[in-house]
Amino acid sequence: GENVEQHPSTLSVQEGDSAVIKCTYSDSASNYFPWYKQELGKRPQLIIDIRSNVGEKKDQRIAVTLNKTAKHFSLHITETQPEDSAVYFCAASKSPGGYNKLIFGAGTRLAVHP
Amino acid sequence: GAVVSQHPSRVICKSGTSVKIECRSLDFQATTMFWYRQFPKQSLMLMATSNEGSKATYEQGVEKDKFLINHASLTLSTLTVTSAHPEDSSFYICSAPDRGLDYGYTFGSGTRLTVV
């Protein structure tokens, strides 16, 4: 079945450094790749997403890159701040319509130290 | 944006009893609802997909008779955990496709179930 692998499981950086989280997916039909930030006991919060018709997307300090050939996508956070500390999940689904199930990676616990 | 209202946010029940969790789409019609379970420090695992007016589709390893899903209307999907046991204690969260997010997904606020 569909599978999304995410690495690393934990990531510790100094404030101001960059953080990179990587994911690979198994289903070549996947073409929607969101990234979520989740705080303890809360719902996942969408921070950025990318669809298969683009290779990169950026929103201020956050960027996502996609390599469909390698079935690989990554989250890049620059100039990290303590408030970026949280658990981050990548996910993948087929589209169109969003009526396809969303499969999550295992998560990365990011700690940003002042 | 679109809102999915999930209730209750927390529930404690005794072993052997049943608990119902509701997810309502407040300003859009959710013909599909995805139900996830999240154990502490783990990822969101898809349990089942409900579709309005038809039977839910369960993921491999999820007991249909234990986790009853009903999607009787375009705005309401429910998950009933029957004969709950302590190992069912978890964070349950629903999600619906959201046209406002260009067919991304909107999540309910989650239900923390504790079975004692």
Coordinates of N, CA, C and O in Angstrom, one line a residue, chain B residues 27-108:
Chain B
D27 N -19.7 24.9 7.2 CA -20.0 25.8 6.1 C -19.8 25.2 4.8 O -19.6 25.9 3.8
F28 N -19.7 23.9 4.7 CA -19.5 23.2 3.4 C -20.1 21.8 3.6 O -20.3 21.3 4.7
Q29 N -20.3 21.1 2.4 CA -20.8 19.8 2.4 C -19.6 18.8 2.3 O -18.9 18.8 1.3
A30 N -19.5 18.0 3.3 CA -18.4 17.0 3.3 C -18.9 15.6 2.9 O -19.5 14.9 3.7
T31 N -18.8 15.3 1.7 CA -19.3 14.0 1.2 C -18.3 12.9 1.6 O -18.7 11.8 1.6
T32 N -17.1 13.3 1.9 CA -16.1 12.3 2.4 C -15.5 12.8 3.7 O -15.2 14.0 3.9
M33 N -15.2 11.9 4.6 CA -14.6 12.2 5.9 C -13.5 11.1 6.2 O -13.8 9.9 6.0
F34 N -12.4 11.6 6.5 CA -11.3 10.6 6.9 C -11.1 10.6 8.4 O -11.1 11.6 9.0
W35 N -11.0 9.4 9.0 CA -10.8 9.3 10.4 C -9.4 8.7 10.7 O -9.0 7.7 10.1
Y36 N -8.7 9.4 11.6 CA -7.4 9.1 12.0 C -7.3 8.8 13.5 O -8.1 9.3 14.2
R37 N -6.3 8.0 13.8 CA -6.0 7.8 15.2 C -4.5 8.1 15.4 O -3.7 7.8 14.6
Q38 N -4.2 8.8 16.5 CA -2.9 9.1 16.8 C -2.5 8.8 18.2 O -3.0 9.3 19.2
F39 N -1.6 7.8 18.4 CA -1.1 7.5 19.7 C 0.0 8.4 20.1 O 0.6 9.1 19.2
P40 N 0.3 8.6 21.4 CA 1.3 9.5 21.9 C 2.6 9.4 21.1 O 3.1 8.3 21.0
K41 N 3.2 10.5 20.7 CA 4.4 10.6 20.0 C 4.5 9.7 18.7 O 5.6 9.3 18.3
Q42 N 3.3 9.5 18.1 CA 3.3 8.8 16.9 C 2.6 9.6 15.8 O 2.1 10.7 16.1
S43 N 2.5 9.1 14.6 CA 1.9 9.8 13.5 C 0.4 9.6 13.5 O -0.2 8.8 14.3
L44 N -0.2 10.2 12.6 CA -1.7 10.1 12.3 C -1.8 8.8 11.4 O -1.3 8.8 10.3
M45 N -2.6 7.9 11.9 CA -2.8 6.6 11.1 C -4.2 6.6 10.7 O -5.2 6.7 11.5
L46 N -4.4 6.5 9.4 CA -5.7 6.5 8.8 C -6.5 5.2 9.2 O -5.9 4.1 9.0
M47 N -7.7 5.4 9.8 CA -8.5 4.3 10.2 C -9.5 3.9 9.1 O -9.6 2.7 8.7
A48 N -10.1 4.9 8.6 CA -11.2 4.6 7.6 C -11.6 5.9 6.9 O -11.3 7.0 7.3
T49 N -12.3 5.7 5.8 CA -12.8 6.8 5.0 C -14.3 6.6 4.9 O -14.8 5.5 4.5
S50 N -15.1 7.6 5.3 CA -16.5 7.5 5.2 C -17.0 8.4 4.1 O -16.5 9.4 3.8
N51 N -18.1 7.9 3.4 CA -18.7 8.6 2.3 C -20.2 8.7 2.6 O -20.8 7.7 3.0
E52 N -20.7 9.8 2.4 CA -22.1 10.1 2.6 C -23.0 9.1 1.9 O -22.9 8.9 0.7
G53 N -23.9 8.4 2.6 CA -24.8 7.5 2.0 C -24.3 6.1 1.6 O -25.0 5.3 1.0
S54 N -23.1 5.8 1.9 CA -22.5 4.5 1.6 C -21.7 4.0 2.8 O -21.4 4.7 3.7
K55 N -21.3 2.7 2.7 CA -20.5 2.1 3.7 C -19.1 2.7 3.8 O -18.5 3.1 2.7
A56 N -18.5 2.8 5.0 CA -17.2 3.2 5.1 C -16.2 2.2 4.6 O -16.4 1.0 4.6
T57 N -15.0 2.7 4.2 CA -13.9 1.9 3.8 C -12.9 1.9 4.9 O -12.3 3.0 5.2
Y58 N -12.6 0.7 5.4 CA -11.6 0.6 6.5 C -10.2 0.2 6.0 O -10.1 -0.6 5.1
E59 N -9.2 0.7 6.7 CA -7.9 0.4 6.4 C -7.6 -1.0 7.0 O -8.2 -1.5 7.9
Q60 N -6.6 -1.6 6.4 CA -6.2 -3.0 6.8 C -5.9 -3.0 8.3 O -5.1 -2.1 8.8
G61 N -6.4 -3.9 9.0 CA -6.1 -4.1 10.4 C -7.1 -3.3 11.4 O -7.0 -3.5 12.6
V62 N -8.0 -2.5 10.8 CA -8.9 -1.8 11.6 C -10.2 -2.6 11.7 O -10.8 -3.0 10.6
E63 N -10.7 -2.9 12.9 CA -11.9 -3.7 13.1 C -13.2 -2.9 12.8 O -13.5 -2.0 13.5
K64 N -13.9 -3.3 11.8 CA -15.1 -2.7 11.4 C -16.2 -2.7 12.5 O -16.9 -1.7 12.7
D65 N -16.2 -3.8 13.2 CA -17.3 -4.0 14.2 C -17.0 -3.2 15.5 O -17.9 -3.0 16.3
K66 N -15.7 -2.8 15.6 CA -15.3 -2.1 16.8 C -15.4 -0.6 16.6 O -15.8 0.1 17.5
F67 N -15.1 -0.2 15.4 CA -15.1 1.2 15.1 C -16.1 1.5 14.0 O -15.9 1.3 12.8
L68 N -17.3 1.8 14.5 CA -18.5 2.0 13.7 C -18.5 3.4 13.1 O -18.5 4.4 13.9
I69 N -18.5 3.6 11.8 CA -18.6 4.9 11.2 C -19.9 5.0 10.4 O -20.3 4.2 9.7
N70 N -20.5 6.2 10.7 CA -21.7 6.5 10.0 C -21.6 7.9 9.4 O -21.1 8.8 10.0
H71 N -22.1 8.0 8.1 CA -22.0 9.3 7.4 C -23.4 9.5 6.8 O -23.5 9.4 5.6
A72 N -24.3 9.8 7.7 CA -25.7 9.8 7.2 C -26.1 11.1 6.5 O -27.1 11.1 5.8
S73 N -25.3 12.1 6.6 CA -25.7 13.4 6.0 C -24.5 14.0 5.4 O -23.3 13.6 5.7
L74 N -24.7 15.1 4.6 CA -23.5 15.8 4.0 C -22.7 16.6 5.0 O -21.7 17.2 4.6
T75 N -23.2 16.7 6.2 CA -22.5 17.6 7.2 C -22.2 16.9 8.5 O -21.6 17.5 9.4
L76 N -22.4 15.6 8.5 CA -22.2 14.9 9.8 C -21.6 13.5 9.6 O -22.2 12.7 8.8
S77 N -20.5 13.2 10.2 CA -19.9 11.9 10.2 C -19.6 11.5 11.6 O -19.1 12.4 12.4
T78 N -19.9 10.3 12.0 CA -19.6 9.9 13.4 C -18.8 8.6 13.5 O -18.9 7.8 12.6
L79 N -18.0 8.6 14.5 CA -17.2 7.4 14.8 C -17.6 6.9 16.2 O -17.5 7.7 17.1
T80 N -18.0 5.6 16.3 CA -18.4 5.1 17.6 C -17.4 4.0 17.9 O -17.2 3.0 17.1
V81 N -16.7 4.1 19.0 CA -15.8 3.1 19.5 C -16.6 2.2 20.4 O -17.1 2.7 21.5
T82 N -16.8 1.0 20.0 CA -17.7 0.1 20.8 C -16.8 -0.8 21.7 O -15.7 -1.1 21.4
S83 N -17.4 -1.1 22.9 CA -16.7 -2.0 23.8 C -15.3 -1.5 24.0 O -14.3 -2.3 23.8
A84 N -15.2 -0.3 24.4 CA -13.8 0.3 24.5 C -13.0 -0.4 25.6 O -13.4 -0.8 26.6
H85 N -11.7 -0.4 25.2 CA -10.7 -1.0 26.1 C -9.6 0.0 26.3 O -9.4 0.9 25.5
P86 N -8.8 -0.1 27.4 CA -7.7 0.9 27.6 C -6.8 1.1 26.4 O -6.3 2.2 26.2
E87 N -6.6 0.0 25.6 CA -5.7 0.2 24.5 C -6.3 1.0 23.3 O -5.6 1.4 22.4
D88 N -7.6 1.3 23.5 CA -8.2 2.2 22.5 C -8.0 3.7 22.9 O -8.4 4.6 22.1
S89 N -7.4 3.9 24.0 CA -7.1 5.3 24.4 C -6.2 5.9 23.4 O -5.1 5.4 23.1
S90 N -6.6 7.0 22.9 CA -5.8 7.7 21.8 C -6.5 9.0 21.5 O -7.4 9.4 22.1
F91 N -5.8 9.7 20.5 CA -6.3 11.0 20.0 C -6.9 10.6 18.6 O -6.3 10.1 17.7
Y92 N -8.2 10.9 18.5 CA -9.0 10.6 17.3 C -9.3 11.9 16.6 O -9.7 12.9 17.2
I93 N -9.0 12.0 15.3 CA -9.2 13.2 14.5 C -9.8 13.0 13.2 O -9.4 12.0 12.5
C94 N -10.7 13.8 12.8 CA -11.3 13.7 11.5 C -10.8 14.7 10.5 O -10.3 15.7 10.9
S95 N -11.0 14.5 9.2 CA -10.5 15.4 8.2 C -11.4 15.3 7.0 O -11.8 14.2 6.6
A96 N -11.7 16.4 6.3 CA -12.5 16.4 5.1 C -11.8 17.2 4.0 O -11.1 18.1 4.3
P97 N -12.0 16.8 2.8 CA -11.5 17.6 1.7 C -12.1 19.0 1.7 O -13.3 19.1 2.0
D98 N -11.3 20.0 1.4 CA -11.7 21.3 1.5 C -11.5 22.1 0.2 O -10.4 22.3 -0.2
R99 N -12.6 22.4 -0.5 CA -12.5 23.1 -1.7 C -11.8 24.5 -1.6 O -11.2 25.0 -2.5
G100 N -12.0 25.0 -0.4 CA -11.5 26.3 -0.1 C -9.9 26.3 -0.1 O -9.3 27.3 -0.3
L101 N -9.4 25.1 0.2 CA -7.9 25.0 0.2 C -7.5 24.4 -1.1 O -6.5 23.7 -1.2
D102 N -8.3 24.6 -2.2 CA -8.0 24.0 -3.5 C -7.9 22.5 -3.3 O -6.9 21.9 -3.8
Y103 N -8.9 21.9 -2.6 CA -8.9 20.5 -2.4 C -7.8 20.0 -1.5 O -7.3 18.9 -1.7
G104 N -7.4 20.8 -0.6 CA -6.6 20.3 0.5 C -7.5 19.7 1.5 O -8.6 19.2 1.2
Y105 N -7.0 19.7 2.8 CA -7.8 19.0 3.8 C -8.0 19.9 5.0 O -7.0 20.6 5.4
T106 N -9.1 19.9 5.6 CA -9.4 20.6 6.8 C -9.6 19.6 7.9 O -10.3 18.6 7.8
F107 N -9.0 19.8 9.1 CA -9.1 18.9 10.2 C -10.0 19.3 11.3 O -10.1 20.5 11.6
G108 N -10.6 18.4 12.0 CA -11.3 18.7 13.2 C -10.3 18.9 14.3 O -9.1 18.7 14.1

